[in-house]
Amino acid sequence: MTISSVPSPPMNSPAEKRSMPVTLSLVEVSEPR
């Protein structure tokens, strides 16, 4: 998948907004407090 490429391209505003929550969720799951 292109999870690492998502935050790279700032041109994709709508795509970034959708990927932002997804990435945050993955980070929380990968690194639970």
PDB file of N, CA and C in Angstrom, residues 15-28:
ATOM      1  N   ALA A  15      -7.565  13.449  -0.250  1.00  0.00           N
ATOM      2  CA  ALA A  15      -6.979  12.136   0.041  1.00  0.00           C
ATOM      3  C   ALA A  15      -6.220  12.190   1.366  1.00  0.00           C
ATOM      4  N   GLU A  16      -5.537  13.311   1.572  1.00  0.00           N
ATOM      5  CA  GLU A  16      -4.753  13.445   2.812  1.00  0.00           C
ATOM      6  C   GLU A  16      -5.681  13.440   4.022  1.00  0.00           C
ATOM      7  N   LYS A  17      -6.778  14.170   3.927  1.00  0.00           N
ATOM      8  CA  LYS A  17      -7.714  14.235   5.061  1.00  0.00           C
ATOM      9  C   LYS A  17      -8.244  12.845   5.385  1.00  0.00           C
ATOM     10  N   ARG A  18      -8.490  12.044   4.351  1.00  0.00           N
ATOM     11  CA  ARG A  18      -9.017  10.684   4.585  1.00  0.00           C
ATOM     12  C   ARG A  18      -7.919   9.789   5.139  1.00  0.00           C
ATOM     13  N   SER A  19      -6.710  10.008   4.690  1.00  0.00           N
ATOM     14  CA  SER A  19      -5.592   9.170   5.138  1.00  0.00           C
ATOM     15  C   SER A  19      -5.102   9.599   6.519  1.00  0.00           C
ATOM     16  N   MET A  20      -5.277  10.879   6.833  1.00  0.00           N
ATOM     17  CA  MET A  20      -4.814  11.391   8.132  1.00  0.00           C
ATOM     18  C   MET A  20      -5.380  10.562   9.284  1.00  0.00           C
ATOM     19  N   PRO A  21      -6.703  10.416   9.381  1.00  0.00           N
ATOM     20  CA  PRO A  21      -7.302   9.635  10.472  1.00  0.00           C
ATOM     21  C   PRO A  21      -6.855   8.178  10.420  1.00  0.00           C
ATOM     22  N   VAL A  22      -6.701   7.649   9.220  1.00  0.00           N
ATOM     23  CA  VAL A  22      -6.284   6.252   9.069  1.00  0.00           C
ATOM     24  C   VAL A  22      -4.872   6.069   9.612  1.00  0.00           C
ATOM     25  N   THR A  23      -3.992   6.988   9.248  1.00  0.00           N
ATOM     26  CA  THR A  23      -2.602   6.906   9.713  1.00  0.00           C
ATOM     27  C   THR A  23      -2.543   7.051  11.224  1.00  0.00           C
ATOM     28  N   LEU A  24      -3.319   7.985  11.754  1.00  0.00           N
ATOM     29  CA  LEU A  24      -3.328   8.202  13.203  1.00  0.00           C
ATOM     30  C   LEU A  24      -3.806   6.943  13.917  1.00  0.00           C
ATOM     31  N   SER A  25      -4.806   6.296  13.345  1.00  0.00           N
ATOM     32  CA  SER A  25      -5.345   5.078  13.964  1.00  0.00           C
ATOM     33  C   SER A  25      -4.278   3.987  13.956  1.00  0.00           C
ATOM     34  N   LEU A  26      -3.578   3.863  12.838  1.00  0.00           N
ATOM     35  CA  LEU A  26      -2.535   2.841  12.736  1.00  0.00           C
ATOM     36  C   LEU A  26      -1.438   3.108  13.758  1.00  0.00           C
ATOM     37  N   VAL A  27      -1.097   4.367  13.932  1.00  0.00           N
ATOM     38  CA  VAL A  27      -0.037   4.730  14.884  1.00  0.00           C
ATOM     39  C   VAL A  27      -0.476   4.385  16.303  1.00  0.00           C
ATOM     40  N   GLU A  28      -1.723   4.682  16.606  1.00  0.00           N
ATOM     41  CA  GLU A  28      -2.225   4.387  17.959  1.00  0.00           C
ATOM     42  C   GLU A  28      -2.227   2.882  18.211  1.00  0.00           C
TER      43      GLU A  28
END
